[in-house]
Short mmCIF file of C-alpha atoms in Angstrom, two decimals:
data_model
loop_
_atom_site.label_atom_id
_atom_site.label_comp_id
_atom_site.label_asym_id
_atom_site.label_seq_id
_atom_site.Cartn_x
_atom_site.Cartn_y
_atom_site.Cartn_z
CA MET A 747 -0.06 0.09 0.00
CA THR A 748 1.15 3.60 -0.74
CA GLU A 749 0.89 6.35 1.91
CA ILE A 750 -2.38 7.85 2.79
CA LYS A 751 -3.39 10.36 0.02
CA THR A 752 -6.89 11.31 1.19
CA GLN A 753 -8.90 11.52 4.45
CA THR A 754 -12.54 12.17 4.48
CA ASP A 755 -15.65 11.68 6.68
CA THR A 756 -17.71 9.74 4.11
CA LEU A 757 -16.56 7.87 1.13
CA VAL A 758 -19.24 7.02 -1.40
CA ILE A 759 -18.22 4.30 -3.82
CA GLY A 760 -19.94 4.52 -7.20
CA ALA A 761 -21.25 7.55 -9.18
CA GLY A 762 -24.34 6.14 -10.68
CA GLN A 763 -27.72 7.39 -9.63
CA ALA A 764 -27.17 6.13 -6.09
CA GLY A 765 -23.83 7.87 -5.61
CA ILE A 766 -24.93 11.11 -7.09
CA ALA A 767 -28.13 11.14 -4.88
CA MET A 768 -25.99 10.32 -1.93
CA SER A 769 -23.53 13.16 -2.60
CA GLU A 770 -26.28 15.62 -2.86
CA HIS A 771 -27.71 14.87 0.52
CA LEU A 772 -24.22 14.82 2.21
CA THR A 773 -23.52 18.26 0.65
CA ARG A 774 -26.79 19.52 2.02
CA LEU A 775 -25.85 18.46 5.50
CA GLY A 776 -22.19 19.97 5.09
CA ILE A 777 -20.70 16.45 5.61
CA PRO A 778 -17.17 16.26 3.94
CA HIS A 779 -17.06 13.39 1.49
CA LEU A 780 -15.65 11.93 -1.71
CA VAL A 781 -17.25 9.98 -4.44
CA LEU A 782 -15.05 7.49 -6.27
CA GLU A 783 -16.13 5.98 -9.68
CA LYS A 784 -13.95 3.55 -11.62
CA ASN A 785 -15.43 4.65 -14.95
CA ARG A 786 -17.40 7.82 -15.79
CA ILE A 787 -20.47 9.16 -13.97
CA ALA A 788 -23.39 6.82 -14.69
CA GLU A 789 -21.22 4.68 -16.93
CA ALA A 790 -23.83 1.72 -16.72
CA TRP A 791 -26.38 3.91 -18.67
CA ARG A 792 -23.81 4.60 -21.47
CA SER A 793 -21.99 1.26 -22.06
CA GLY A 794 -23.81 -1.30 -19.96
CA ARG A 795 -27.01 -1.56 -21.92
CA TRP A 796 -28.01 -1.82 -25.59
CA ASP A 797 -28.07 1.04 -28.04
CA SER A 798 -31.82 1.65 -28.24
CA LEU A 799 -32.49 1.56 -24.34
CA VAL A 800 -34.73 4.21 -22.94
CA ALA A 801 -35.84 4.73 -19.43
CA ASN A 802 -38.75 2.71 -18.36
CA GLY A 803 -40.57 5.53 -16.59
CA PRO A 804 -41.70 8.81 -18.26
CA ALA A 805 -39.44 11.90 -18.02
CA TRP A 806 -41.80 13.66 -15.32
CA HIS A 807 -41.45 10.81 -12.94
CA ASP A 808 -38.04 9.19 -13.36
CA ARG A 809 -35.86 11.99 -12.19
CA PHE A 810 -34.49 13.69 -8.99
CA PRO A 811 -36.48 16.45 -7.45
CA GLY A 812 -33.82 19.16 -8.18
CA LEU A 813 -33.81 18.99 -11.95
CA GLU A 814 -35.97 18.21 -14.86
CA PHE A 815 -35.18 16.49 -17.97
CA ASP A 816 -34.71 18.69 -20.96
CA ALA A 817 -37.53 16.98 -22.99
CA PRO A 818 -40.25 18.70 -24.87
CA ASP A 819 -42.76 16.05 -23.69
CA PRO A 820 -42.70 15.23 -20.01
CA ASP A 821 -44.55 11.89 -20.84
CA SER A 822 -41.60 10.62 -23.12
CA PHE A 823 -39.12 8.06 -22.27
CA ILE A 824 -35.48 9.44 -22.16
CA PRO A 825 -32.73 7.68 -24.33
CA LYS A 826 -29.94 6.07 -22.21
CA ASP A 827 -27.21 8.57 -23.13
CA GLU A 828 -29.47 11.50 -22.26
CA VAL A 829 -30.10 9.90 -18.74
CA ALA A 830 -26.27 9.56 -18.32
CA ASN A 831 -25.87 13.20 -19.30
CA TYR A 832 -28.67 14.21 -16.72
CA PHE A 833 -26.52 12.64 -13.90
CA GLN A 834 -23.43 14.41 -15.08
CA ASN A 835 -25.47 17.73 -15.25
CA TYR A 836 -26.92 16.95 -11.71
CA ALA A 837 -23.59 16.37 -10.33
CA ARG A 838 -22.16 19.60 -11.66
CA LYS A 839 -25.09 21.44 -10.31
CA PHE A 840 -23.94 21.17 -6.84
CA GLU A 841 -20.32 20.56 -7.52
CA ALA A 842 -20.38 16.97 -6.34
CA PRO A 843 -16.71 15.94 -5.36
CA VAL A 844 -16.64 13.08 -7.82
CA LYS A 845 -13.18 11.36 -8.85
CA THR A 846 -13.66 9.31 -11.86
CA GLY A 847 -11.31 6.58 -13.20
CA VAL A 848 -10.53 5.34 -9.61
CA GLU A 849 -11.24 1.89 -8.67
CA VAL A 850 -11.77 0.66 -5.06
CA LYS A 851 -9.91 -2.44 -4.34
CA SER A 852 -10.56 -3.09 -0.83
CA VAL A 853 -12.12 -1.66 2.26
CA THR A 854 -11.14 -2.95 5.84
CA ARG A 855 -12.13 -1.62 9.27
CA HIS A 856 -9.38 0.00 11.49
CA HIS A 857 -8.69 -1.60 14.78
CA GLY A 858 -8.24 0.50 17.87
CA ARG A 859 -9.65 3.59 16.13
CA PRO A 860 -12.68 4.49 14.17
CA GLY A 861 -13.13 4.24 10.42
CA PHE A 862 -11.74 2.38 7.36
CA THR A 863 -8.82 2.12 5.15
CA VAL A 864 -9.59 2.06 1.47
CA GLU A 865 -7.18 0.82 -1.08
CA THR A 866 -7.75 2.28 -4.56
CA SER A 867 -6.09 2.38 -7.80
CA ASP A 868 -5.06 5.97 -6.89
CA GLY A 869 -3.71 5.27 -3.53
CA ILE A 870 -5.12 5.06 0.03
CA VAL A 871 -8.19 6.76 1.41
CA GLU A 872 -9.27 6.77 5.08
CA ALA A 873 -12.88 7.47 5.83
CA LYS A 874 -15.18 7.15 9.02
CA HIS A 875 -18.19 6.12 6.94
CA ILE A 876 -18.51 4.02 3.74
CA VAL A 877 -21.47 4.06 1.40
CA ALA A 878 -21.52 1.13 -1.06
CA ALA A 879 -23.46 2.83 -3.97
CA THR A 880 -22.58 0.44 -6.61
CA GLY A 881 -26.09 -1.00 -6.95
CA PRO A 882 -27.25 -4.52 -7.65
CA PHE A 883 -26.15 -4.74 -11.45
CA GLN A 884 -22.54 -5.67 -11.03
CA ARG A 885 -22.08 -9.12 -12.32
CA PRO A 886 -24.10 -10.48 -15.17
CA VAL A 887 -25.59 -13.78 -14.39
CA ILE A 888 -25.67 -16.68 -16.68
CA PRO A 889 -27.28 -19.84 -15.37
CA ALA A 890 -25.23 -23.08 -14.97
CA ILE A 891 -27.56 -24.76 -17.59
CA ALA A 892 -25.95 -22.77 -20.40
CA PRO A 893 -24.58 -25.26 -22.89
CA ALA A 894 -20.92 -25.58 -23.40
CA ASP A 895 -21.15 -25.27 -27.21
CA ASP A 896 -18.64 -23.18 -29.13
CA GLY A 897 -20.96 -23.18 -32.10
CA LEU A 898 -23.39 -21.04 -30.28
CA HIS A 899 -22.92 -17.21 -29.90
CA GLN A 900 -23.93 -16.63 -26.22
CA ILE A 901 -23.97 -13.40 -24.55
CA HIS A 902 -25.54 -11.81 -21.54
CA SER A 903 -28.07 -8.90 -22.18
CA ALA A 904 -25.53 -6.73 -20.45
CA THR A 905 -23.33 -7.08 -23.64
CA TYR A 906 -26.05 -6.93 -26.25
CA LYS A 907 -26.01 -3.69 -28.24
CA ASN A 908 -28.00 -4.06 -31.53
CA PRO A 909 -29.07 -6.87 -33.94
CA ALA A 910 -26.04 -6.37 -36.20
CA GLN A 911 -23.72 -7.86 -33.73
CA LEU A 912 -25.27 -11.29 -33.85
CA PRO A 913 -24.41 -13.89 -36.45
CA ALA A 914 -26.97 -14.98 -39.16
CA GLY A 915 -29.68 -17.29 -37.76
CA ALA A 916 -32.45 -17.42 -35.10
CA VAL A 917 -31.99 -16.32 -31.65
CA LEU A 918 -33.31 -17.80 -28.21
CA VAL A 919 -33.84 -14.95 -25.61
CA VAL A 920 -33.84 -16.48 -22.25
CA GLY A 921 -35.71 -14.13 -19.64
CA ALA A 922 -38.86 -12.20 -20.36
CA GLY A 923 -38.52 -9.22 -18.15
CA SER A 924 -38.17 -5.56 -19.43
CA SER A 925 -34.74 -6.24 -20.88
CA GLY A 926 -35.54 -9.64 -22.48
CA VAL A 927 -38.95 -8.52 -23.97
CA GLN A 928 -37.45 -5.43 -25.50
CA ILE A 929 -34.41 -7.18 -26.91
CA ALA A 930 -36.63 -9.93 -28.43
CA ASP A 931 -38.90 -7.30 -30.00
CA GLU A 932 -36.10 -5.38 -31.47
CA LEU A 933 -34.48 -8.49 -32.91
CA GLN A 934 -37.80 -9.71 -34.37
CA ARG A 935 -38.41 -6.26 -36.00
CA ALA A 936 -34.95 -6.49 -37.47
CA GLY A 937 -35.85 -9.67 -39.34
CA LYS A 938 -34.54 -12.34 -36.90
CA GLN A 939 -36.51 -15.48 -36.03
CA VAL A 940 -36.79 -15.17 -32.25
CA TYR A 941 -37.64 -17.58 -29.48
CA LEU A 942 -38.46 -15.97 -26.21
CA SER A 943 -38.36 -18.09 -23.05
CA VAL A 944 -41.10 -16.74 -20.52
CA GLY A 945 -40.93 -17.34 -16.79
CA ALA A 946 -42.88 -15.93 -13.92
CA HIS A 947 -43.56 -12.19 -14.07
CA ASP A 948 -45.60 -9.16 -13.33
CA ARG A 949 -47.08 -7.43 -16.42
CA PRO A 950 -48.36 -4.01 -15.52
CA PRO A 951 -50.04 -1.81 -18.15
CA ARG A 952 -47.89 0.82 -19.45
CA ALA A 953 -50.70 3.38 -19.12
CA TYR A 954 -54.38 3.16 -18.16
CA ARG A 955 -57.08 5.69 -18.39
CA ASN A 956 -54.66 8.37 -19.56
CA ARG A 957 -52.22 7.77 -16.70
CA ASP A 958 -48.96 6.04 -16.81
CA PHE A 959 -48.62 3.01 -14.60
CA CYS A 960 -45.86 4.92 -12.53
CA TRP A 961 -48.53 7.42 -11.69
CA TRP A 962 -50.93 4.61 -10.76
CA LEU A 963 -48.54 2.93 -8.40
CA GLY A 964 -47.96 6.32 -6.79
CA VAL A 965 -51.52 7.34 -6.13
CA LEU A 966 -52.29 3.61 -5.01
CA GLY A 967 -49.40 3.61 -2.60
CA LEU A 968 -47.73 0.78 -4.19
CA TRP A 969 -44.30 2.35 -4.50
CA ASP A 970 -44.17 2.48 -0.93
CA ALA A 971 -44.98 -1.20 -0.44
CA ALA A 972 -42.83 -2.56 2.39
CA ALA A 973 -39.52 -4.28 1.65
CA ASN A 974 -39.39 -8.02 1.65
CA GLN A 975 -43.06 -8.33 0.92
CA PRO A 976 -43.38 -12.24 0.78
CA GLY A 977 -43.10 -13.39 -2.96
CA LYS A 978 -42.46 -9.93 -4.35
CA GLU A 979 -38.74 -9.47 -3.69
CA HIS A 980 -37.42 -10.45 -6.95
CA VAL A 981 -40.37 -10.44 -9.26
CA THR A 982 -39.59 -9.80 -12.91
CA ILE A 983 -41.52 -7.01 -14.38
CA ALA A 984 -42.34 -6.86 -18.10
CA VAL A 985 -42.80 -3.24 -19.06
CA SER A 986 -41.51 -1.16 -21.84
CA GLY A 987 -40.79 2.46 -22.76
CA ALA A 988 -39.49 1.66 -26.21
CA ARG A 989 -41.15 3.34 -29.21
CA GLY A 990 -42.95 5.84 -27.13
CA GLY A 991 -44.08 3.16 -24.55
CA HIS A 992 -46.50 0.34 -24.67
CA THR A 993 -48.06 -2.31 -22.58
CA VAL A 994 -46.15 -5.69 -22.91
CA ASP A 995 -48.58 -8.50 -24.31
CA PHE A 996 -46.96 -11.80 -24.80
CA ARG A 997 -49.89 -13.03 -27.01
CA ALA A 998 -49.33 -9.92 -29.21
CA LEU A 999 -45.61 -10.56 -29.50
CA ALA A 1000 -46.41 -14.10 -30.59
CA HIS A 1001 -48.84 -12.84 -33.24
CA GLN A 1002 -46.20 -10.48 -34.34
CA GLY A 1003 -43.94 -13.45 -35.03
CA ILE A 1004 -41.95 -14.27 -31.85
CA HIS A 1005 -42.16 -17.84 -30.80
CA LEU A 1006 -42.89 -18.13 -27.02
CA VAL A 1007 -41.67 -21.02 -24.92
CA GLY A 1008 -41.86 -21.77 -21.23
CA LEU A 1009 -39.10 -21.52 -18.72
CA THR A 1010 -35.72 -22.92 -19.96
CA GLN A 1011 -35.09 -26.05 -18.25
CA ARG A 1012 -31.89 -27.61 -19.68
CA PHE A 1013 -29.68 -28.38 -22.71
CA ALA A 1014 -28.56 -31.77 -23.92
CA GLU A 1015 -27.36 -33.42 -27.08
CA GLY A 1016 -28.08 -30.31 -29.23
CA LYS A 1017 -31.54 -29.74 -27.93
CA VAL A 1018 -33.10 -27.23 -25.41
CA PHE A 1019 -35.94 -28.28 -23.09
CA PHE A 1020 -38.50 -26.14 -21.71
CA GLU A 1021 -41.05 -26.46 -18.94
CA ASP A 1022 -44.74 -26.83 -19.73
CA ASN A 1023 -45.53 -23.55 -17.83
CA LEU A 1024 -45.94 -20.98 -20.61
CA ALA A 1025 -49.77 -20.73 -20.48
CA HIS A 1026 -49.63 -20.62 -16.56
CA ASN A 1027 -46.89 -17.93 -16.67
CA ILE A 1028 -48.91 -15.79 -19.14
CA ARG A 1029 -51.96 -15.99 -17.16
CA GLN A 1030 -50.24 -15.22 -13.92
CA GLY A 1031 -48.97 -12.16 -15.66
CA ASP A 1032 -52.54 -11.39 -16.69
CA GLU A 1033 -53.74 -11.54 -13.15
CA SER A 1034 -51.25 -8.93 -12.02
CA TYR A 1035 -52.21 -6.72 -14.98
CA LEU A 1036 -55.99 -7.01 -14.15
CA ALA A 1037 -55.38 -6.55 -10.49
CA LEU A 1038 -53.86 -3.13 -11.16
CA LEU A 1039 -56.68 -2.10 -13.51
CA ASP A 1040 -59.16 -3.10 -10.76
CA ALA A 1041 -57.39 -1.14 -8.13
CA ALA A 1042 -57.26 1.89 -10.52
CA ASP A 1043 -61.05 1.67 -11.35
CA ALA A 1044 -61.78 1.50 -7.56
CA TRP A 1045 -59.59 4.57 -6.85
CA ILE A 1046 -61.41 6.41 -9.60
CA THR A 1047 -64.79 5.55 -8.21
CA ARG A 1048 -63.76 6.20 -4.62
CA ASN A 1049 -62.38 9.73 -5.45
CA GLY A 1050 -64.93 10.62 -8.07
CA ILE A 1051 -62.15 11.49 -10.62
CA ASP A 1052 -63.32 11.92 -14.19
CA LEU A 1053 -60.83 9.86 -16.37
CA PRO A 1054 -61.92 8.27 -19.60
CA GLU A 1055 -63.15 4.69 -19.74
CA GLU A 1056 -60.84 2.28 -21.40
CA SER A 1057 -62.90 -1.07 -22.00
CA GLN A 1058 -60.37 -2.46 -24.56
CA ALA A 1059 -57.72 -2.62 -21.84
CA ARG A 1060 -59.31 -5.80 -20.64
CA VAL A 1061 -59.40 -7.57 -23.99
CA PHE A 1062 -56.66 -9.98 -24.70
CA PRO A 1063 -55.71 -11.23 -28.16
CA ALA A 1064 -56.60 -14.97 -28.79
CA ASP A 1065 -53.98 -17.36 -27.37
CA PRO A 1066 -51.44 -18.25 -30.23
CA LEU A 1067 -50.50 -21.70 -31.26
CA CYS A 1068 -47.33 -21.57 -29.30
CA VAL A 1069 -49.55 -21.12 -26.20
CA THR A 1070 -52.10 -23.68 -26.87
CA GLN A 1071 -49.77 -26.30 -28.25
CA PRO A 1072 -46.42 -25.31 -26.29
CA THR A 1073 -43.07 -26.35 -27.55
CA LEU A 1074 -41.37 -28.33 -24.95
CA GLU A 1075 -38.05 -29.00 -26.72
CA LEU A 1076 -36.21 -27.70 -29.77
CA ASN A 1077 -33.26 -29.18 -31.72
CA LEU A 1078 -31.12 -26.05 -32.00
CA ALA A 1079 -29.69 -26.76 -35.33
CA GLU A 1080 -33.01 -27.68 -36.98
CA ALA A 1081 -34.48 -24.39 -35.51
CA GLY A 1082 -31.71 -22.48 -36.90
CA ILE A 1083 -30.65 -21.24 -33.51
CA THR A 1084 -27.09 -19.68 -33.67
CA SER A 1085 -27.34 -17.21 -30.80
CA ILE A 1086 -28.57 -17.26 -27.18
CA ILE A 1087 -29.10 -14.06 -25.27
CA TRP A 1088 -29.23 -14.44 -21.41
CA ALA A 1089 -31.56 -11.78 -20.05
CA THR A 1090 -31.18 -13.44 -16.58
CA GLY A 1091 -30.26 -10.59 -14.35
CA TYR A 1092 -27.44 -9.62 -12.32
CA ALA A 1093 -25.79 -10.25 -8.91
CA PRO A 1094 -24.11 -7.63 -6.65
CA ASP A 1095 -20.38 -7.92 -6.18
CA TYR A 1096 -18.99 -6.73 -2.97
CA GLY A 1097 -15.68 -8.72 -3.14
CA TRP A 1098 -13.77 -5.45 -2.30
CA LEU A 1099 -15.83 -4.84 0.95
CA ASN A 1100 -13.97 -6.78 3.69
CA VAL A 1101 -16.42 -6.10 6.61
CA ASP A 1102 -18.84 -8.04 8.63
CA ALA A 1103 -21.92 -6.74 6.73
CA PHE A 1104 -23.14 -10.08 4.87
CA ASP A 1105 -25.14 -13.07 5.62
CA ALA A 1106 -24.22 -16.65 4.94
CA GLN A 1107 -25.47 -16.28 1.39
CA GLY A 1108 -23.30 -13.11 0.89
CA LYS A 1109 -26.22 -10.77 0.96
CA PRO A 1110 -25.98 -7.44 2.53
CA ARG A 1111 -27.29 -7.32 6.10
CA HIS A 1112 -29.00 -3.89 6.63
CA GLN A 1113 -32.10 -2.03 7.61
CA ARG A 1114 -32.91 0.62 5.05
CA GLY A 1115 -29.51 0.68 3.95
CA VAL A 1116 -27.89 0.87 7.43
CA SER A 1117 -25.65 -1.98 7.49
CA SER A 1118 -25.00 -4.42 10.39
CA GLU A 1119 -21.35 -3.28 10.29
CA PRO A 1120 -21.34 0.26 12.03
CA GLY A 1121 -20.21 2.94 9.59
CA VAL A 1122 -21.05 0.98 6.42
CA TYR A 1123 -24.11 1.75 4.37
CA PHE A 1124 -25.79 0.28 1.28
CA LEU A 1125 -27.68 2.08 -1.45
CA GLY A 1126 -29.33 1.39 -4.71
CA LEU A 1127 -30.33 -2.25 -3.91
CA PRO A 1128 -33.88 -3.58 -4.77
CA TRP A 1129 -36.36 -3.20 -1.97
CA LEU A 1130 -33.87 -1.32 0.15
CA SER A 1131 -36.74 0.42 1.85
CA ARG A 1132 -39.62 0.12 -0.62
CA ARG A 1133 -40.64 -1.07 -3.98
CA GLY A 1134 -39.35 2.14 -5.65
CA SER A 1135 -35.82 1.81 -4.19
CA THR A 1136 -34.13 1.06 -7.39
CA PHE A 1137 -35.91 3.75 -9.31
CA ILE A 1138 -34.22 7.06 -10.00
CA TRP A 1139 -36.57 9.01 -7.57
CA GLY A 1140 -36.65 6.18 -5.00
CA VAL A 1141 -32.98 5.95 -4.61
CA TRP A 1142 -32.77 9.79 -3.94
CA HIS A 1143 -35.21 9.27 -1.01
CA ASP A 1144 -33.33 6.35 0.25
CA ALA A 1145 -29.94 8.38 0.06
CA LYS A 1146 -31.67 11.00 2.26
CA TYR A 1147 -32.31 8.63 4.89
CA VAL A 1148 -28.91 7.20 4.83
CA ALA A 1149 -27.35 10.66 4.92
CA ASP A 1150 -29.45 11.72 7.66
CA HIS A 1151 -28.26 8.61 9.60
CA ILE A 1152 -24.70 9.51 9.07
CA GLU A 1153 -25.33 13.03 10.33
CA THR A 1154 -27.02 11.55 13.56
CA GLN A 1155 -23.92 9.45 14.16
CA ARG A 1156 -21.54 12.37 13.67
CA LYS A 1157 -23.49 14.29 16.33
CA TYR A 1158 -22.98 11.39 18.80
CA SER A 1159 -19.29 11.36 17.92
CA ARG A 1160 -19.03 15.05 18.52
CA TYR A 1161 -20.62 14.93 21.93
CA LEU A 1162 -18.50 16.23 24.89
CA ASP A 1163 -19.52 15.26 28.43
CA ALA A 1164 -19.27 17.72 31.26
CA SER A 1165 -15.64 16.92 32.20
CA GLN A 1166 -14.56 17.33 28.47
CA ARG A 1167 -16.58 20.67 28.24
#
């Protein structure tokens, strides 16, 4: 280790939406701090997603309170690079102390004195508080069932950019959350034969009765649903802001030309096998969709609000053949499948954080971001405090809570008893 280069009260690791929100609140409280980012501000929005990605929430909703998007239509869905620019501008607005191009290699607790030693690619930092604001999307997860076949072009959705990067031939997209659905749709519209593996999911309406689903979740109090609600911790959500925003309907995707299959089970002898649960998964998604419509209708009646009827919202297309006669196995060669895109999510990576803040499964132990290890905080994780915690506006409110907690601890540490006074 090199000699100490920097000392600060609070070190924030990561300058995505969580880190920038944290820095704003620390600045507001006058807490000396530093934000370290190994790439650029909001880098994941620039290079960690596909070219055509847009935010899944409308511009009026998916933002911090202190700055609006420069968008002519507040109901539009902002392209990814503009989202990254937004966070850069936001950081500039309050002169956030961000150092980019600096990677954190390890964090260890001091013994016999408060705080932590942080080894970075730019030397040593000492800090009394550590905020891990790297978020949940650190390590792309490809399931162990992925075939060891050099003849198949296999990538995670994190490295998918556009249809041109794939070889000729059909594509199997595994995972039908927002990423998988949008990628499958883009590939099919580009002329690819696409097979889409659909697991369990929630399927909210993009909009209903002239209000976006983000608005409905707000007035119905669902954004503030408690963390760790049984069965809802890791639910896949199928929603899209692409092409101006639309409700994801798997039957419509099938009628469009995408071949739907159930949950991908295994690969063997040049074949892929699927569970016989496609119809069940789609109908479960329908139930979540209709439940939100019912709740919205009841809210309108209860409050006497005049919003236009939308009877067609409850009309589903006919079940396509791939649902009524599901495909349970495919010979990859005969189907012409040359590529597999694994839209199977991410796992956090805290290998650099050498503190007692994790359970036996390696998951952070925390209460609303306040870690079981004194002085360590987490930010940007799903259900950190509520359903909205991973959304742009949600992480801003979580950051306020964490910053206030740090300031409270600082007050305790500054206390002097009568003899000291």
